[in-house]
CSV table of C-alpha atoms in Angstrom, one decimal:
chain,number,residue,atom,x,y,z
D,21,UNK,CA,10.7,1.4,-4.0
D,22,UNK,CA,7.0,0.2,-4.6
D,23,UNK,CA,4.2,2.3,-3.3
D,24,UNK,CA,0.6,0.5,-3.8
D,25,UNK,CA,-2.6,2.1,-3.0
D,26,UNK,CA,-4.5,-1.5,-1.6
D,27,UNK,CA,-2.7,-3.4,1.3
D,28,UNK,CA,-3.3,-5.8,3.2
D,29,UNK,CA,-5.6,-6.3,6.0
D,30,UNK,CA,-2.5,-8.2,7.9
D,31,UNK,CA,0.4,-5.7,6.7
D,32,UNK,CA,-2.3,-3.2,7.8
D,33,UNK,CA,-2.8,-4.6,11.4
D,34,UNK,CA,1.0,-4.4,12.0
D,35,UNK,CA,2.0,-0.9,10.5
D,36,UNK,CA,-1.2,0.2,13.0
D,37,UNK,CA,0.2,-1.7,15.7
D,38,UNK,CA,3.7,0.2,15.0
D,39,UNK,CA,2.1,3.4,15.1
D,40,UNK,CA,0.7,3.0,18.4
D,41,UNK,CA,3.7,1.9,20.0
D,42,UNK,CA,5.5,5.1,18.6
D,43,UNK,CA,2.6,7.1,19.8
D,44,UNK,CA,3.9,5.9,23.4
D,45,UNK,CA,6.4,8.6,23.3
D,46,UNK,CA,4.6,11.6,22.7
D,47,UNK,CA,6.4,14.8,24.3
D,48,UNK,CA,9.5,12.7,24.7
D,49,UNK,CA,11.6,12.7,21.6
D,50,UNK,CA,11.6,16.2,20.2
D,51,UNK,CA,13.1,16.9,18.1
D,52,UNK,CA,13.5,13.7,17.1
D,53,UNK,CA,10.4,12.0,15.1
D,54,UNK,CA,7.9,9.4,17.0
D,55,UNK,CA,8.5,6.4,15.6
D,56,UNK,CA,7.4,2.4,16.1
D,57,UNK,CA,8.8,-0.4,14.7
D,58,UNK,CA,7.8,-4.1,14.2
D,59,UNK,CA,9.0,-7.3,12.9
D,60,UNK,CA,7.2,-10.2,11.8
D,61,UNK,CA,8.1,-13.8,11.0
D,62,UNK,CA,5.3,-15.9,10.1
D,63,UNK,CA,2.3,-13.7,11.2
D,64,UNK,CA,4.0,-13.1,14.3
D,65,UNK,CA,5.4,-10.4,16.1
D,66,UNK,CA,9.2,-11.1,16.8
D,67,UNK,CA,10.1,-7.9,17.9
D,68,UNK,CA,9.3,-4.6,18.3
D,69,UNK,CA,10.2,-1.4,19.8
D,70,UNK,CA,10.0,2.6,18.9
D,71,UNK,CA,12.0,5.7,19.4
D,72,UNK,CA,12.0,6.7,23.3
D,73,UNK,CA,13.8,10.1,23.7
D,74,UNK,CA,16.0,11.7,21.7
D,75,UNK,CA,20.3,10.0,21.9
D,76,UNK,CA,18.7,6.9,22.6
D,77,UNK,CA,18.4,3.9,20.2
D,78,UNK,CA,15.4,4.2,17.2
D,79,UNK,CA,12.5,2.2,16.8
D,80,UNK,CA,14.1,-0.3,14.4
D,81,UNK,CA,17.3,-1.3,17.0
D,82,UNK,CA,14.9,-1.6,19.5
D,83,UNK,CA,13.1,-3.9,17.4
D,84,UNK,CA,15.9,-5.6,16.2
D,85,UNK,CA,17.5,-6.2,19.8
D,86,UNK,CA,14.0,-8.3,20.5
D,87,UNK,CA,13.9,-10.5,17.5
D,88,UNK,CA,17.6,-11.5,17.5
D,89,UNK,CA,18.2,-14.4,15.3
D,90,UNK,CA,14.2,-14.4,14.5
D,91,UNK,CA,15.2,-11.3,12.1
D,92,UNK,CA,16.6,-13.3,9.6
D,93,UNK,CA,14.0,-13.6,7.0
D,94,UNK,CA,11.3,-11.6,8.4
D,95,UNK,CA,9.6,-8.1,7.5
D,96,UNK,CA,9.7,-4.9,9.2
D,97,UNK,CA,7.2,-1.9,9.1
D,98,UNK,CA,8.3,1.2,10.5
D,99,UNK,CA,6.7,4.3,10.9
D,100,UNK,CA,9.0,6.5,9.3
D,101,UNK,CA,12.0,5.5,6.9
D,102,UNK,CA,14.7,4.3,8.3
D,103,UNK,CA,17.8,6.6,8.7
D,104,UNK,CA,21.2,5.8,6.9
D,105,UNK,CA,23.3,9.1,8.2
D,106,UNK,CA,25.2,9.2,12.0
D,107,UNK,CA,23.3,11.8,14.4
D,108,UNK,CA,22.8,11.0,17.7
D,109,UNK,CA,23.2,7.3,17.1
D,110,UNK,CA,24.3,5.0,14.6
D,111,UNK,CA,22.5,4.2,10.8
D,112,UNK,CA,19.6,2.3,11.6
D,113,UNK,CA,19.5,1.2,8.2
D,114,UNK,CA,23.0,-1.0,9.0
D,115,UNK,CA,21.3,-2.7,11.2
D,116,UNK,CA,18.4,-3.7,9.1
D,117,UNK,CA,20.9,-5.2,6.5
D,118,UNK,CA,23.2,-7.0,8.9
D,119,UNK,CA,20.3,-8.4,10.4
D,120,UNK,CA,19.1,-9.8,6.9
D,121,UNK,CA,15.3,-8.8,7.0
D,122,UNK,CA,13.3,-9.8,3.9
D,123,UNK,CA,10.7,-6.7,3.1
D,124,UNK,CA,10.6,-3.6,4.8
D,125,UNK,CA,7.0,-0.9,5.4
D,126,UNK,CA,7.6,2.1,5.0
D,127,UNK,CA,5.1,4.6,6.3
D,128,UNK,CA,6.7,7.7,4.6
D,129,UNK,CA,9.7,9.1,4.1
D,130,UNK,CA,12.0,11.0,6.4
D,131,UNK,CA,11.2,14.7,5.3
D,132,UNK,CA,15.1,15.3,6.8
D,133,UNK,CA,17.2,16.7,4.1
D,134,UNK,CA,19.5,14.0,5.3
D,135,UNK,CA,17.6,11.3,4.5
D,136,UNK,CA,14.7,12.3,2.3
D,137,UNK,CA,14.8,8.5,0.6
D,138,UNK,CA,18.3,7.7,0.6
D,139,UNK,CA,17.3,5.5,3.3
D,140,UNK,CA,15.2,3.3,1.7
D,141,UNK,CA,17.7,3.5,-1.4
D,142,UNK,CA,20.4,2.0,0.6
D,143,UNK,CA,17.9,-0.9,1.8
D,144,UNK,CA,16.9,-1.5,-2.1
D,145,UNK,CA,20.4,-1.4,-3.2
D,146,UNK,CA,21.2,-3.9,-0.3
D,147,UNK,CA,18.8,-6.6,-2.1
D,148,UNK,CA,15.8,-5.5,0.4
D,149,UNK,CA,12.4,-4.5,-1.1
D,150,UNK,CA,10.8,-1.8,0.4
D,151,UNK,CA,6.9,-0.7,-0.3
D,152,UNK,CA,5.9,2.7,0.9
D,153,UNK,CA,2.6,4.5,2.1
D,154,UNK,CA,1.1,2.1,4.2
D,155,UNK,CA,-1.1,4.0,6.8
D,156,UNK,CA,0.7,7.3,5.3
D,157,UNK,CA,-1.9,9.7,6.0
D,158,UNK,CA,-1.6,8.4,10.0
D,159,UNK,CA,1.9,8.5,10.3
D,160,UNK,CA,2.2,12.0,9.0
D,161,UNK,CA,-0.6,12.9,11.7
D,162,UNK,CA,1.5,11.3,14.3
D,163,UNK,CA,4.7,13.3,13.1
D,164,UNK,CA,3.5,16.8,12.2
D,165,UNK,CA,5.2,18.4,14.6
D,166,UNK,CA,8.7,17.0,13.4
D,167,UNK,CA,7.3,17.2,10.0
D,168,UNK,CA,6.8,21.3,10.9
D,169,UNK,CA,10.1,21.8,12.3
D,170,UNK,CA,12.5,19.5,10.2
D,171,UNK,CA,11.2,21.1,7.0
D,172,UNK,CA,11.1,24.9,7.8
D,173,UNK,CA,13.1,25.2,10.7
D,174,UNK,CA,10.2,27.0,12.7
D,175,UNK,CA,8.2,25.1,15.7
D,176,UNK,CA,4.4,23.7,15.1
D,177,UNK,CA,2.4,26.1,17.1
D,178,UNK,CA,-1.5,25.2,18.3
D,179,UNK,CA,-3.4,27.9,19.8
D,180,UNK,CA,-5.3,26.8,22.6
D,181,UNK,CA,-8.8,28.1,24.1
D,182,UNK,CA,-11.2,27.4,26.5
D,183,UNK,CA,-14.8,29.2,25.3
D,184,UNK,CA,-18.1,29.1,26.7
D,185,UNK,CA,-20.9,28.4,24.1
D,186,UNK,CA,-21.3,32.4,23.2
D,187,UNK,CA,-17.9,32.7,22.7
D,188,UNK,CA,-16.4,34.3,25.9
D,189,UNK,CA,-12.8,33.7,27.7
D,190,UNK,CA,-13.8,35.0,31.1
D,191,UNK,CA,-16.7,37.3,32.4
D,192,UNK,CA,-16.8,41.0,32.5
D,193,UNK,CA,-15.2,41.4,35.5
D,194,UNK,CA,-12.1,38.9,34.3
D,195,UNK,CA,-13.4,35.8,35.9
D,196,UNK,CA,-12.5,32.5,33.8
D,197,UNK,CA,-11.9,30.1,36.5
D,198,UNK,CA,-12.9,27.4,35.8
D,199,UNK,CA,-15.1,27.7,32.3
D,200,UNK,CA,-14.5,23.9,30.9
D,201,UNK,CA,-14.9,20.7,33.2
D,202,UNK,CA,-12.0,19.2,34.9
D,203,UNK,CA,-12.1,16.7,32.4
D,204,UNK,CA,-10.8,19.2,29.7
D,205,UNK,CA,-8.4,21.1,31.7
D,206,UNK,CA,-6.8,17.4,32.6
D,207,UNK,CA,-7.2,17.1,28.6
D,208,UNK,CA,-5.6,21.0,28.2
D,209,UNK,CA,-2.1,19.2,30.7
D,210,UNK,CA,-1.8,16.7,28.2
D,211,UNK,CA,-1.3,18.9,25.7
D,212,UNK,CA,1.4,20.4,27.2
D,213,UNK,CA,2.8,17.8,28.2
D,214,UNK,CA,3.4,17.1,24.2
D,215,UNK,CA,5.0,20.4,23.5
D,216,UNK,CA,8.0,21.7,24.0
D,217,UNK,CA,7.2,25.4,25.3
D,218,UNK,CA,3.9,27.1,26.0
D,219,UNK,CA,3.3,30.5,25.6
D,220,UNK,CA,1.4,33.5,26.6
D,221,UNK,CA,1.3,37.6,26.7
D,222,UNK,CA,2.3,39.3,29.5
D,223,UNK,CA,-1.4,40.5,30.0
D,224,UNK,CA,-2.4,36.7,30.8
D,225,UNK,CA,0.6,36.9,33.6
D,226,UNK,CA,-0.2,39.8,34.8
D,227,UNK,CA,-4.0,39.0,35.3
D,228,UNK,CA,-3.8,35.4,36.1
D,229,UNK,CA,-0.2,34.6,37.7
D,230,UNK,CA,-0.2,31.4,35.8
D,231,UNK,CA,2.5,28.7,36.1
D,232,UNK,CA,2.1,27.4,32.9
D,233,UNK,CA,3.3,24.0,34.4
D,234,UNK,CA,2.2,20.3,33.2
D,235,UNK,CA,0.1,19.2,36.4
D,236,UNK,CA,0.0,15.0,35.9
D,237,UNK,CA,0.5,12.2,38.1
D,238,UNK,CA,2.5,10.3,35.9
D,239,UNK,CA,4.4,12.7,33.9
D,240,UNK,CA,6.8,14.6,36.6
D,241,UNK,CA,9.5,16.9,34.6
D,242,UNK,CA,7.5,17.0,31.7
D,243,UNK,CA,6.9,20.6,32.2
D,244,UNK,CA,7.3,22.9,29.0
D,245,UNK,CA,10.0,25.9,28.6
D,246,UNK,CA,7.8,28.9,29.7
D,247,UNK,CA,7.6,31.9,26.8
D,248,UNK,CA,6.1,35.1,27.8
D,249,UNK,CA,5.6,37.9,25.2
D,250,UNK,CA,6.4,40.8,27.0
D,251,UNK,CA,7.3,43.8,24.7
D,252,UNK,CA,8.6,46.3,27.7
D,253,UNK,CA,9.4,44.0,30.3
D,254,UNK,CA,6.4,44.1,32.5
D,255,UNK,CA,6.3,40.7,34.0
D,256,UNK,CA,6.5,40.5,37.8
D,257,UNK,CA,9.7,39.4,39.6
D,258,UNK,CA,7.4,37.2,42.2
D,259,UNK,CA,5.6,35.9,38.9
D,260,UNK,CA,4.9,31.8,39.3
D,261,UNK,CA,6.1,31.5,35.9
D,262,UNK,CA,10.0,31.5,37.7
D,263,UNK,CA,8.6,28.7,39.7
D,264,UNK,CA,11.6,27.1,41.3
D,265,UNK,CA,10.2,23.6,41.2
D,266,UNK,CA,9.8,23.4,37.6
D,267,UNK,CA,12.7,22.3,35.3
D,268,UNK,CA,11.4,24.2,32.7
D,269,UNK,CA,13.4,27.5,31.9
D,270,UNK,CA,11.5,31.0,31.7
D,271,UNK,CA,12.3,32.8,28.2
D,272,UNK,CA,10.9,36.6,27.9
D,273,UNK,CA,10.8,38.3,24.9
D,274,UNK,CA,11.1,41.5,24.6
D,275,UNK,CA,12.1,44.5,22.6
D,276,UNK,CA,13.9,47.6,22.6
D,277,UNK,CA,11.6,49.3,24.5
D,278,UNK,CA,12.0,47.5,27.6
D,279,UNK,CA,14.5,49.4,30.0
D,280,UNK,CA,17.5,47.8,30.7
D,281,UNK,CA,17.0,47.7,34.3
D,282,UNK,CA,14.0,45.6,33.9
D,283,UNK,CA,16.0,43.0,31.4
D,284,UNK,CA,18.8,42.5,34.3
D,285,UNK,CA,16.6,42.2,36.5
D,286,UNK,CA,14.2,39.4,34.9
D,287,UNK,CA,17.8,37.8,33.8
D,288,UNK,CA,18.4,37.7,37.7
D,289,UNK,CA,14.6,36.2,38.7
D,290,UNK,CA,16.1,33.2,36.1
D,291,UNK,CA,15.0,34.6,33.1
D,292,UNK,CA,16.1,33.9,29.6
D,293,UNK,CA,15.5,37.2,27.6
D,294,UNK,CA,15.5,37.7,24.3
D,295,UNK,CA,15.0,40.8,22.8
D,296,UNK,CA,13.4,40.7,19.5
D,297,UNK,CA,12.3,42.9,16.6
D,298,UNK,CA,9.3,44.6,16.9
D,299,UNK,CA,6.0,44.7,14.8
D,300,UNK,CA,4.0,47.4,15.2
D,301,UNK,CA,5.5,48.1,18.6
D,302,UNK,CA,5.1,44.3,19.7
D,303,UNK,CA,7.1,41.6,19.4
D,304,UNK,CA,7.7,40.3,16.1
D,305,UNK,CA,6.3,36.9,16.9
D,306,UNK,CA,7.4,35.3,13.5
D,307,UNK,CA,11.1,36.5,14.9
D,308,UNK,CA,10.1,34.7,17.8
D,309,UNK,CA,9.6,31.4,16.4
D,310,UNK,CA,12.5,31.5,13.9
D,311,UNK,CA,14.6,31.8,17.4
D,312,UNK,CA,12.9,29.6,19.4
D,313,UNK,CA,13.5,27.1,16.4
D,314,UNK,CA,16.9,27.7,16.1
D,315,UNK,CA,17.0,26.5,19.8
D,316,UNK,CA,15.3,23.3,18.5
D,317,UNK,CA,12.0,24.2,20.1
D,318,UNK,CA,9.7,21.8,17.6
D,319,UNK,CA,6.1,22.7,19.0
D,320,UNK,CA,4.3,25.8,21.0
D,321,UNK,CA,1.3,26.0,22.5
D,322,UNK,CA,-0.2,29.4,22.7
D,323,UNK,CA,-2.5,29.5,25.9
D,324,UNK,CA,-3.2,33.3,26.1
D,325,UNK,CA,-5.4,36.0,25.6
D,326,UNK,CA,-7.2,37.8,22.9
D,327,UNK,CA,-4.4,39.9,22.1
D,328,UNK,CA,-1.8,37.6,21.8
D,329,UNK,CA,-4.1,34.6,19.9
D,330,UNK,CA,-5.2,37.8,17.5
D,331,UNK,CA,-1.3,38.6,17.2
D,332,UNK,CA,-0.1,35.0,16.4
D,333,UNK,CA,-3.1,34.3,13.9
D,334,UNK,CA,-2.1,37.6,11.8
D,335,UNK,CA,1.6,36.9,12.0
D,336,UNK,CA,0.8,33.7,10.2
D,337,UNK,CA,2.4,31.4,12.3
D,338,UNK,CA,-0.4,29.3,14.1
D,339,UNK,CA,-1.0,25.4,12.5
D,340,UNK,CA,-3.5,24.4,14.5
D,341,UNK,CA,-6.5,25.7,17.1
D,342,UNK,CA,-8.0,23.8,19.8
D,343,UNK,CA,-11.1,25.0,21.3
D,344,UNK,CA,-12.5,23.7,24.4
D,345,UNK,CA,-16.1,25.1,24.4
D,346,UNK,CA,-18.4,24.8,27.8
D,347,UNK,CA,-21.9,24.6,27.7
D,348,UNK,CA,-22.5,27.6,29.3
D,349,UNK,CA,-23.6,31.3,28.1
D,350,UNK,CA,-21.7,34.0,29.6
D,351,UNK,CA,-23.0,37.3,27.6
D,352,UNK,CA,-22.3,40.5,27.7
D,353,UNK,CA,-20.8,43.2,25.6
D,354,UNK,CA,-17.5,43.6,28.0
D,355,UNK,CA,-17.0,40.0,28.0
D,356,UNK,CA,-14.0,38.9,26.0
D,357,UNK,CA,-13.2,36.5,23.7
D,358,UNK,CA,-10.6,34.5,22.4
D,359,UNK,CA,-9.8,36.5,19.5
D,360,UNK,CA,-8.7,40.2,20.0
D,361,UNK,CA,-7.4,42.4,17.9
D,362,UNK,CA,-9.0,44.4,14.9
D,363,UNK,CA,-10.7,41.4,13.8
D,364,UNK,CA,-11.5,41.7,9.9
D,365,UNK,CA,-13.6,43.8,7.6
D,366,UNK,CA,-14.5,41.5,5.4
D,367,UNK,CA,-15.7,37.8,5.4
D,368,UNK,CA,-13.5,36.3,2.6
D,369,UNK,CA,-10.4,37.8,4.9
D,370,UNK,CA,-11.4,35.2,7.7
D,371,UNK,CA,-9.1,32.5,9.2
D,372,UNK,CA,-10.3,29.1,7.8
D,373,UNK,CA,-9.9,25.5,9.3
D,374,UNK,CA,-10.1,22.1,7.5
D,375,UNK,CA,-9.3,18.5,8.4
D,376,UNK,CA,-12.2,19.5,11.6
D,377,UNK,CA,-12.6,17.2,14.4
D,378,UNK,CA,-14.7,17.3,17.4
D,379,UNK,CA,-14.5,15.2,20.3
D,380,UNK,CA,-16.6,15.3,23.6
D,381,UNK,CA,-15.2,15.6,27.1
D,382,UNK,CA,-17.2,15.2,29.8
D,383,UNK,CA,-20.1,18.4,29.3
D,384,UNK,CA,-17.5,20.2,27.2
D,385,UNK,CA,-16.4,19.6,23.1
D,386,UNK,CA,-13.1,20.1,21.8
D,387,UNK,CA,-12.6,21.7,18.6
D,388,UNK,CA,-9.5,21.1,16.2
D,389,UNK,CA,-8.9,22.0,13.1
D,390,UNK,CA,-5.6,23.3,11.2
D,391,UNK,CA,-5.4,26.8,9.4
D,392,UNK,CA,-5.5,27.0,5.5
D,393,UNK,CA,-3.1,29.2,3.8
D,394,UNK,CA,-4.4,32.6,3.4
């Protein structure tokens, strides 16, 4: 394995040409990896292909099924290192040596335990040189959510918020429909649309009625598994989040306190509950993720309120924050924001983002960044 830090214009071209077809699949393979594949003969593209949903074939056999004959010979970037161990499907690496490619890319390596190299160590030993890195720092972008998940067992979580310039959710009186442009909250579907659950307090149910459903023309049954975090079972029976028309399933957690009465009868509305440790009195929301991950729930997106934002930030388990911000002042002392809680005492105890980006919708900006380790 050769790992360079110059490449090619040309190998360059086709590795970025491989990611965007495995950025096709977004919200479709979990918890598999996104992944692309092509294959070149002669500057050419002779195949191609990437990962489409999770039990179907990978990137490389789709690839592979395109070029035929053409593969003898030729050179393959893929996204993500090929794997050599039977999951859902077959060893893609197999394929790669019965089909007698020259060179294989490698973006990075599969962070699966059950790879973690040994794929591209069967290619070498097979007589096939393999050079790793190119476009690295995009393809681990692309994958962090698998990245997340295959590596600690725990979902990728983004807390999402919509703010007006001065910092406010809603108005004194509760009002925060709408605060961004349409543009953003088609933006703010899209997102879910990625994830595999989205998730909110019981206080955002109870005031809103949401139903937390992925509203695009082109993506029907793309809804995430609805998570409320609802300590004593408060949520409403007639609540839209047990929206019959979704596919999505309804999970509650909750926790001792709740009466049992209420469980059974949110486990008869359709419900899912779990009930859950408590931390100071609430549910123990790093509990929560270890469970939903066991349930191979790889991403979350936190769409609350103050309280629950505040809750997941201090139990540690947020990655990234997306903030939509209006250009519009709300004031007022009553007002909330997106951040509840205690808040800190101190400045050097704040949450701190790097690897910012800002990107303008419509009137509106979005905000990203990921959390540094405190």
């Amino acid at each position: 394995m050769s790992k360079h830090s110059q490449w090619s214009v040309t190998d360059r071209k086709f590795m970025e040409h491989a990611l965007a077809l495995a950025s096709k699949a977004r919200g479709r393979t979990s918890p598999n990896p996104l992944v692309g594949a092509v294959i070149v003969r002669d500057s050419e593209i002779v195949g191609e292909g990437y990962h489409q949903k999770a039990g179907e074939a990978h990137a490389e056999i789709h690839a592979l099924n395109q070029a035929r004959g053409l593969a003898e010979g030729a050179t393959m970037y893929v996204t993500l290192e090929p794997c050599c161990h039977w999951g859902r499907t077959p060893p893609c690496t197999e394929a790669v040596i019965r089909a007698k490619i020259a060179n294989v890319f490698v973006a990075i390596e599969d962070p699966n335990p059950q790879v973690a190299g040994n794929g591209i160590r069967q290619l070498e030993e097979a007589g096939i040189p393999v050079q790793v890195g190119l476009c690295e720092g995009e393809s681990r972008q692309l994958n962090e959510v698998f990245i997340k998940y295959i590596t600690t067992h725990r979902p990728f979580v983004i807390l999402k918020s919509a703010i007006s310039l001065d910092g406010k959710i809603a108005t004194a009186s509760g009002e925060s429909q709408w605060i961004t442009s349409e543009a953003s909250r088609l933006k703010g579907h899209e997102v879910r649309a990625q994830v595999d659950a989205i998730l909110v307090g019981v206080g955002t149910v109870l005031q809103d009625n949401p139903s937390l459903t992925t509203r695009l023309p082109d993506r029907k049954n793309a809804d995430p598994i609805r998570v409320i975090v609802d300590s004593r079972g408060r949520t409403p029976l007639g609540a839209k989040v047990f929206n019959r028309d979704s596919n999505a399933g309804t999970l509650i957690a909750v926790t001792e306190k709740a009466p049992i009465e209420k469980i059974e009868a949110l486990k008869s509305a359709g419900a899912d509950v779990l009930i859950l440790q408590t931390q100071e009195g609430r549910v123990c929301l790093s509990a929560l993720m270890q469970e939903l991950g066991r349930r191979e729930i790889t991403s979350v997106l936190i769409e609350g309120g103050g309280k629950i934002n505040a809750a997941a930030l201090e139990a540690g388990v947020v990655d990234k924050v997306m903030f939509f911000v209006a250009p519009k002042l709300i004031g007022g002392r009553d007002a909330p924001g997106p951040i509840g809680g205690r808040g800190i005492a101190h400045l050097a105890e704040t949450f701190e983002l790097h690897r910012i980006k800002a990107t303008q919708i419509d009137s509106d900006f979005l905000i990203e960044g990921y959390l540094l380790p405190r």
